[in-house]
mmCIF file of C-alpha atoms in Angstrom:
data_model
loop_
_atom_site.group_PDB
_atom_site.id
_atom_site.type_symbol
_atom_site.label_atom_id
_atom_site.label_comp_id
_atom_site.label_asym_id
_atom_site.label_seq_id
_atom_site.Cartn_x
_atom_site.Cartn_y
_atom_site.Cartn_z
ATOM 1 C CA MET A 222 25.488 16.874 13.481
ATOM 2 C CA GLY A 223 25.319 17.413 9.740
ATOM 3 C CA ASP A 224 27.997 14.770 9.068
ATOM 4 C CA ALA A 225 26.232 12.256 11.272
ATOM 5 C CA LEU A 226 23.007 12.718 9.345
ATOM 6 C CA ALA A 227 24.805 12.326 6.027
ATOM 7 C CA LEU A 228 26.212 8.953 7.083
ATOM 8 C CA ASN A 229 23.039 7.600 8.685
ATOM 9 C CA PRO A 230 21.378 5.100 6.284
ATOM 10 C CA LEU A 231 17.954 6.142 7.588
ATOM 11 C CA PHE A 232 18.456 9.510 5.905
ATOM 12 C CA LEU A 233 20.016 8.107 2.714
ATOM 13 C CA PHE A 234 17.219 5.796 1.670
ATOM 14 C CA PRO A 235 13.419 6.027 1.808
ATOM 15 C CA CYS A 236 13.139 2.892 3.939
ATOM 16 C CA SER A 237 10.899 2.573 6.951
ATOM 17 C CA TYR A 238 12.334 1.655 10.338
ATOM 18 C CA SER A 239 10.558 -1.693 10.084
ATOM 19 C CA ALA A 240 12.728 -2.578 7.089
ATOM 20 C CA LEU A 241 15.914 -2.354 9.159
ATOM 21 C CA PRO A 242 17.391 -5.308 11.125
ATOM 22 C CA LEU A 243 15.999 -5.860 14.620
ATOM 23 C CA THR A 244 17.971 -4.583 17.584
ATOM 24 C CA LEU A 245 19.152 -7.020 20.240
ATOM 25 C CA SER A 246 16.532 -5.811 22.710
ATOM 26 C CA ASN A 247 13.724 -6.141 20.172
ATOM 27 C CA ALA A 248 14.962 -9.561 19.150
ATOM 28 C CA GLY A 249 14.867 -10.721 22.774
ATOM 29 C CA GLN A 250 11.340 -9.458 23.267
ATOM 30 C CA LEU A 251 10.228 -11.131 20.052
ATOM 31 C CA GLY A 252 11.844 -14.408 21.123
ATOM 32 C CA ASN A 253 10.037 -14.394 24.495
ATOM 33 C CA ALA A 254 6.731 -13.645 22.810
ATOM 34 C CA GLN A 255 7.160 -16.502 20.327
ATOM 35 C CA LYS A 256 7.652 -18.973 23.193
ATOM 36 C CA HIS A 257 4.109 -18.317 24.429
ATOM 37 C CA SER A 258 2.198 -18.022 21.148
ATOM 38 C CA ARG A 259 2.446 -18.978 17.497
ATOM 39 C CA PRO A 260 2.546 -16.069 15.000
ATOM 40 C CA THR A 261 -0.760 -15.298 13.377
ATOM 41 C CA ARG A 262 -1.259 -15.118 9.640
ATOM 42 C CA MET A 263 -1.235 -11.317 9.760
ATOM 43 C CA GLU A 264 2.063 -11.352 11.658
ATOM 44 C CA ARG A 265 3.606 -13.721 9.107
ATOM 45 C CA GLU A 266 2.485 -11.465 6.265
ATOM 46 C CA ARG A 267 3.921 -8.455 8.093
ATOM 47 C CA VAL A 268 7.276 -10.239 8.431
ATOM 48 C CA SER A 269 7.233 -11.063 4.702
ATOM 49 C CA ILE A 270 6.500 -7.447 3.781
ATOM 50 C CA THR A 271 9.282 -6.282 6.098
ATOM 51 C CA SER A 272 11.714 -8.721 4.480
ATOM 52 C CA ILE A 273 10.766 -7.547 0.987
ATOM 53 C CA SER A 274 11.170 -3.918 2.030
ATOM 54 C CA LYS A 275 14.581 -4.655 3.526
ATOM 55 C CA HIS A 276 15.779 -6.359 0.353
ATOM 56 C CA ALA A 277 14.465 -3.471 -1.735
ATOM 57 C CA CYS A 278 16.532 -1.059 0.355
ATOM 58 C CA LEU A 279 19.622 -3.228 -0.058
ATOM 59 C CA LEU A 280 19.058 -3.315 -3.818
ATOM 60 C CA LEU A 281 18.765 0.468 -3.914
ATOM 61 C CA LEU A 282 21.993 0.745 -1.951
ATOM 62 C CA ALA A 283 23.755 -1.584 -4.399
ATOM 63 C CA LEU A 284 22.514 0.390 -7.389
ATOM 64 C CA LEU A 285 23.730 3.683 -5.954
ATOM 65 C CA PHE A 286 27.149 2.287 -5.160
ATOM 66 C CA PHE A 287 27.823 0.104 -8.169
ATOM 67 C CA ILE A 288 26.199 1.839 -11.149
ATOM 68 C CA PRO A 289 28.799 4.325 -12.451
ATOM 69 C CA ASN A 290 27.679 7.843 -13.247
ATOM 70 C CA SER A 291 30.856 9.496 -14.507
ATOM 71 C CA GLU A 292 31.332 10.871 -18.009
ATOM 72 C CA THR A 293 33.400 7.825 -18.948
ATOM 73 C CA SER A 294 31.101 5.129 -17.579
ATOM 74 C CA LEU A 295 29.514 2.271 -19.476
ATOM 75 C CA PHE A 296 26.251 4.193 -19.566
ATOM 76 C CA ASN A 297 27.912 7.389 -20.762
ATOM 77 C CA PRO A 298 30.815 6.397 -23.047
ATOM 78 C CA VAL A 299 33.647 8.704 -24.044
ATOM 79 C CA GLN A 300 32.923 11.094 -26.892
ATOM 80 C CA LYS A 301 34.650 10.337 -30.196
ATOM 81 C CA THR A 302 35.603 12.945 -32.768
ATOM 82 C CA VAL A 303 35.952 12.644 -36.542
ATOM 83 C CA ILE A 304 37.955 15.381 -38.295
ATOM 84 C CA ILE A 305 38.176 15.683 -42.081
ATOM 85 C CA THR A 306 40.706 18.009 -43.723
ATOM 86 C CA ASN A 307 40.729 18.966 -47.397
ATOM 87 C CA ASN A 308 44.347 18.601 -48.532
ATOM 88 C CA HIS A 309 43.387 19.182 -52.166
ATOM 89 C CA THR A 310 43.655 22.405 -54.153
ATOM 90 C CA ASN A 311 39.983 22.163 -55.115
ATOM 91 C CA TYR A 312 36.792 22.044 -53.061
ATOM 92 C CA LEU A 313 35.955 18.905 -51.121
ATOM 93 C CA SER A 314 32.229 18.365 -50.701
ATOM 94 C CA VAL A 315 31.503 15.973 -47.852
ATOM 95 C CA ARG A 316 28.430 14.646 -46.083
ATOM 96 C CA CYS A 317 28.746 12.278 -43.109
ATOM 97 C CA PHE A 318 26.037 10.018 -41.736
ATOM 98 C CA SER A 319 25.371 6.869 -39.753
ATOM 99 C CA PHE A 320 22.321 4.667 -39.282
ATOM 100 C CA ASP A 321 21.084 7.069 -36.599
ATOM 101 C CA ASN A 322 22.628 10.453 -37.436
ATOM 102 C CA SER A 323 23.058 12.618 -40.491
ATOM 103 C CA TYR A 324 24.916 15.860 -41.167
ATOM 104 C CA PRO A 325 24.396 18.343 -44.010
ATOM 105 C CA VAL A 326 26.801 18.680 -46.931
ATOM 106 C CA HIS A 327 29.881 20.777 -46.190
ATOM 107 C CA HIS A 328 31.931 22.333 -48.989
ATOM 108 C CA LEU A 329 35.490 22.601 -47.715
ATOM 109 C CA LYS A 330 37.995 24.937 -49.289
ATOM 110 C CA SER A 331 41.626 23.886 -49.594
ATOM 111 C CA LYS A 332 43.137 23.224 -46.121
ATOM 112 C CA GLU A 333 39.718 23.711 -44.513
ATOM 113 C CA LEU A 334 38.399 21.074 -42.108
ATOM 114 C CA PHE A 335 35.098 19.746 -40.811
ATOM 115 C CA GLY A 336 34.506 17.704 -37.679
ATOM 116 C CA PHE A 337 31.754 16.215 -35.543
ATOM 117 C CA ARG A 338 31.442 14.449 -32.183
ATOM 118 C CA PHE A 339 29.336 11.523 -31.063
ATOM 119 C CA ARG A 340 29.091 8.868 -28.357
ATOM 120 C CA PRO A 341 29.387 5.270 -29.587
ATOM 121 C CA ASN A 342 26.991 2.537 -28.542
ATOM 122 C CA SER A 343 28.531 1.099 -25.365
ATOM 123 C CA VAL A 344 26.526 -2.136 -25.376
ATOM 124 C CA PHE A 345 26.963 -2.997 -29.076
ATOM 125 C CA PRO A 346 30.015 -1.011 -30.306
ATOM 126 C CA SER A 347 29.808 -2.447 -33.825
ATOM 127 C CA MET A 348 26.463 -0.666 -34.301
ATOM 128 C CA THR A 349 28.234 2.714 -34.365
ATOM 129 C CA MET A 350 29.654 3.447 -37.814
ATOM 130 C CA PHE A 351 29.927 6.666 -39.799
ATOM 131 C CA ASN A 352 30.236 6.864 -43.569
ATOM 132 C CA CYS A 353 31.233 10.030 -45.376
ATOM 133 C CA SER A 354 30.343 10.676 -49.005
ATOM 134 C CA THR A 355 32.442 13.100 -51.016
ATOM 135 C CA ASN A 356 32.520 14.369 -54.582
ATOM 136 C CA MET A 357 35.421 11.933 -55.138
ATOM 137 C CA GLY A 358 33.935 8.831 -53.522
ATOM 138 C CA ALA A 359 32.876 7.490 -50.142
ATOM 139 C CA PHE A 360 34.633 6.008 -47.137
ATOM 140 C CA VAL A 361 33.970 4.699 -43.627
ATOM 141 C CA ALA A 362 35.035 7.514 -41.304
ATOM 142 C CA TYR A 363 34.559 5.616 -38.037
ATOM 143 C CA LYS A 364 34.280 1.972 -36.997
ATOM 144 C CA TYR A 365 34.629 0.413 -33.575
ATOM 145 C CA ASP A 366 37.635 -1.691 -34.673
ATOM 146 C CA TYR A 367 39.622 1.194 -36.169
ATOM 147 C CA GLU A 368 42.885 1.874 -34.368
ATOM 148 C CA CYS A 369 41.878 5.512 -33.960
ATOM 149 C CA ALA A 370 38.748 4.410 -32.061
ATOM 150 C CA SER A 371 40.963 3.459 -29.106
ATOM 151 C CA ASP A 372 43.544 6.251 -29.395
ATOM 152 C CA PRO A 373 44.057 8.357 -26.242
ATOM 153 C CA SER A 374 42.908 11.466 -28.113
ATOM 154 C CA ASN A 375 39.613 9.743 -29.109
ATOM 155 C CA LYS A 376 39.951 11.267 -32.587
ATOM 156 C CA CYS A 377 39.813 9.787 -36.085
ATOM 157 C CA GLN A 378 41.561 12.307 -38.334
ATOM 158 C CA TRP A 379 41.332 12.170 -42.122
ATOM 159 C CA ARG A 380 42.997 14.022 -45.004
ATOM 160 C CA PHE A 381 42.115 14.024 -48.666
ATOM 161 C CA ASP A 382 44.100 14.788 -51.764
ATOM 162 C CA GLN A 383 43.236 14.231 -55.410
ATOM 163 C CA ASN A 384 43.634 10.453 -55.406
ATOM 164 C CA GLN A 385 43.572 9.020 -51.889
ATOM 165 C CA THR A 386 42.423 9.326 -48.311
ATOM 166 C CA TYR A 387 44.809 9.365 -45.361
ATOM 167 C CA LEU A 388 44.088 8.301 -41.796
ATOM 168 C CA TYR A 389 46.313 9.555 -38.990
ATOM 169 C CA HIS A 390 47.844 6.789 -36.857
ATOM 170 C CA GLU A 391 48.508 8.276 -33.457
ATOM 171 C CA SER A 392 50.756 5.423 -32.300
ATOM 172 C CA MET A 393 53.065 5.862 -35.304
ATOM 173 C CA GLY A 394 52.704 9.626 -35.556
ATOM 174 C CA GLU A 395 52.119 9.553 -39.318
ATOM 175 C CA TRP A 396 49.431 9.587 -41.992
ATOM 176 C CA VAL A 397 48.660 6.246 -43.665
ATOM 177 C CA ALA A 398 47.201 6.109 -47.176
ATOM 178 C CA LEU A 399 43.931 4.205 -47.555
ATOM 179 C CA ASP A 400 41.656 3.403 -50.460
ATOM 180 C CA TYR A 401 38.053 4.493 -50.568
ATOM 181 C CA ASN A 402 36.150 1.634 -48.956
ATOM 182 C CA PRO A 403 32.537 2.510 -48.206
ATOM 183 C CA ASN A 404 29.974 0.430 -46.403
ATOM 184 C CA TYR A 405 27.449 0.070 -49.216
ATOM 185 C CA GLU A 406 24.527 -0.860 -46.972
ATOM 186 C CA SER A 407 24.641 2.491 -45.201
ATOM 187 C CA LEU A 408 25.327 4.355 -48.448
ATOM 188 C CA GLU A 409 21.650 3.892 -49.281
ATOM 189 C CA LYS A 410 21.044 6.697 -46.800
ATOM 190 C CA GLY A 411 23.567 9.120 -48.283
ATOM 191 C CA GLY A 412 25.083 8.326 -51.647
ATOM 192 C CA VAL A 413 27.888 10.270 -53.289
ATOM 193 C CA VAL A 414 27.317 14.015 -53.036
ATOM 194 C CA LYS A 415 27.482 16.501 -55.867
ATOM 195 C CA GLY A 416 30.664 18.512 -55.640
ATOM 196 C CA ARG A 417 31.435 22.194 -55.883
ATOM 197 C CA TYR A 418 34.402 23.362 -57.930
ATOM 198 C CA THR A 419 36.556 26.479 -57.886
ATOM 199 C CA ASN A 420 35.691 27.309 -61.476
ATOM 200 C CA LYS A 421 31.976 27.382 -60.649
ATOM 201 C CA LYS A 422 30.040 29.789 -58.452
#
């Protein structure tokens, strides 16, 4: 009995019985009645309301079946992760931010790492971009067209030494050296941070 109720559309949607298609017996009775009299204005309006209600129910059914609701759907995109590792012998001071989000300054010791997660804009992917300012310069930590943005791990992993940044290429299994290349428009929100050094407390 419980399974039958679960599959019955009358129990799935808040639609009245009048919104459902006519049965054969009802259709026959309606046909006989129409032979003897023309429908009144009220009856025509009732039919219109019934038709609208039926289409509303069909629309609700379509929405429930075709709008995805999983964690990886268009309306709930996969989480991305940015990881920054200090591969320098000194402190690395880093602050990451986007047009919509901002993180505090982190002072990373040698070999220490910092990471954060976010969900990119699924409708306009190019609107999601993270810059990171450091005491050595600034760089774009995440862009929609980066190779790491489509990696199976969903991670963009960075390393820093004294002179360069390195981005991990998952497909090649190696670190690739990159120059500092900030997006200057978004740098107005952050700027280059003041560093902390091992010879200072």
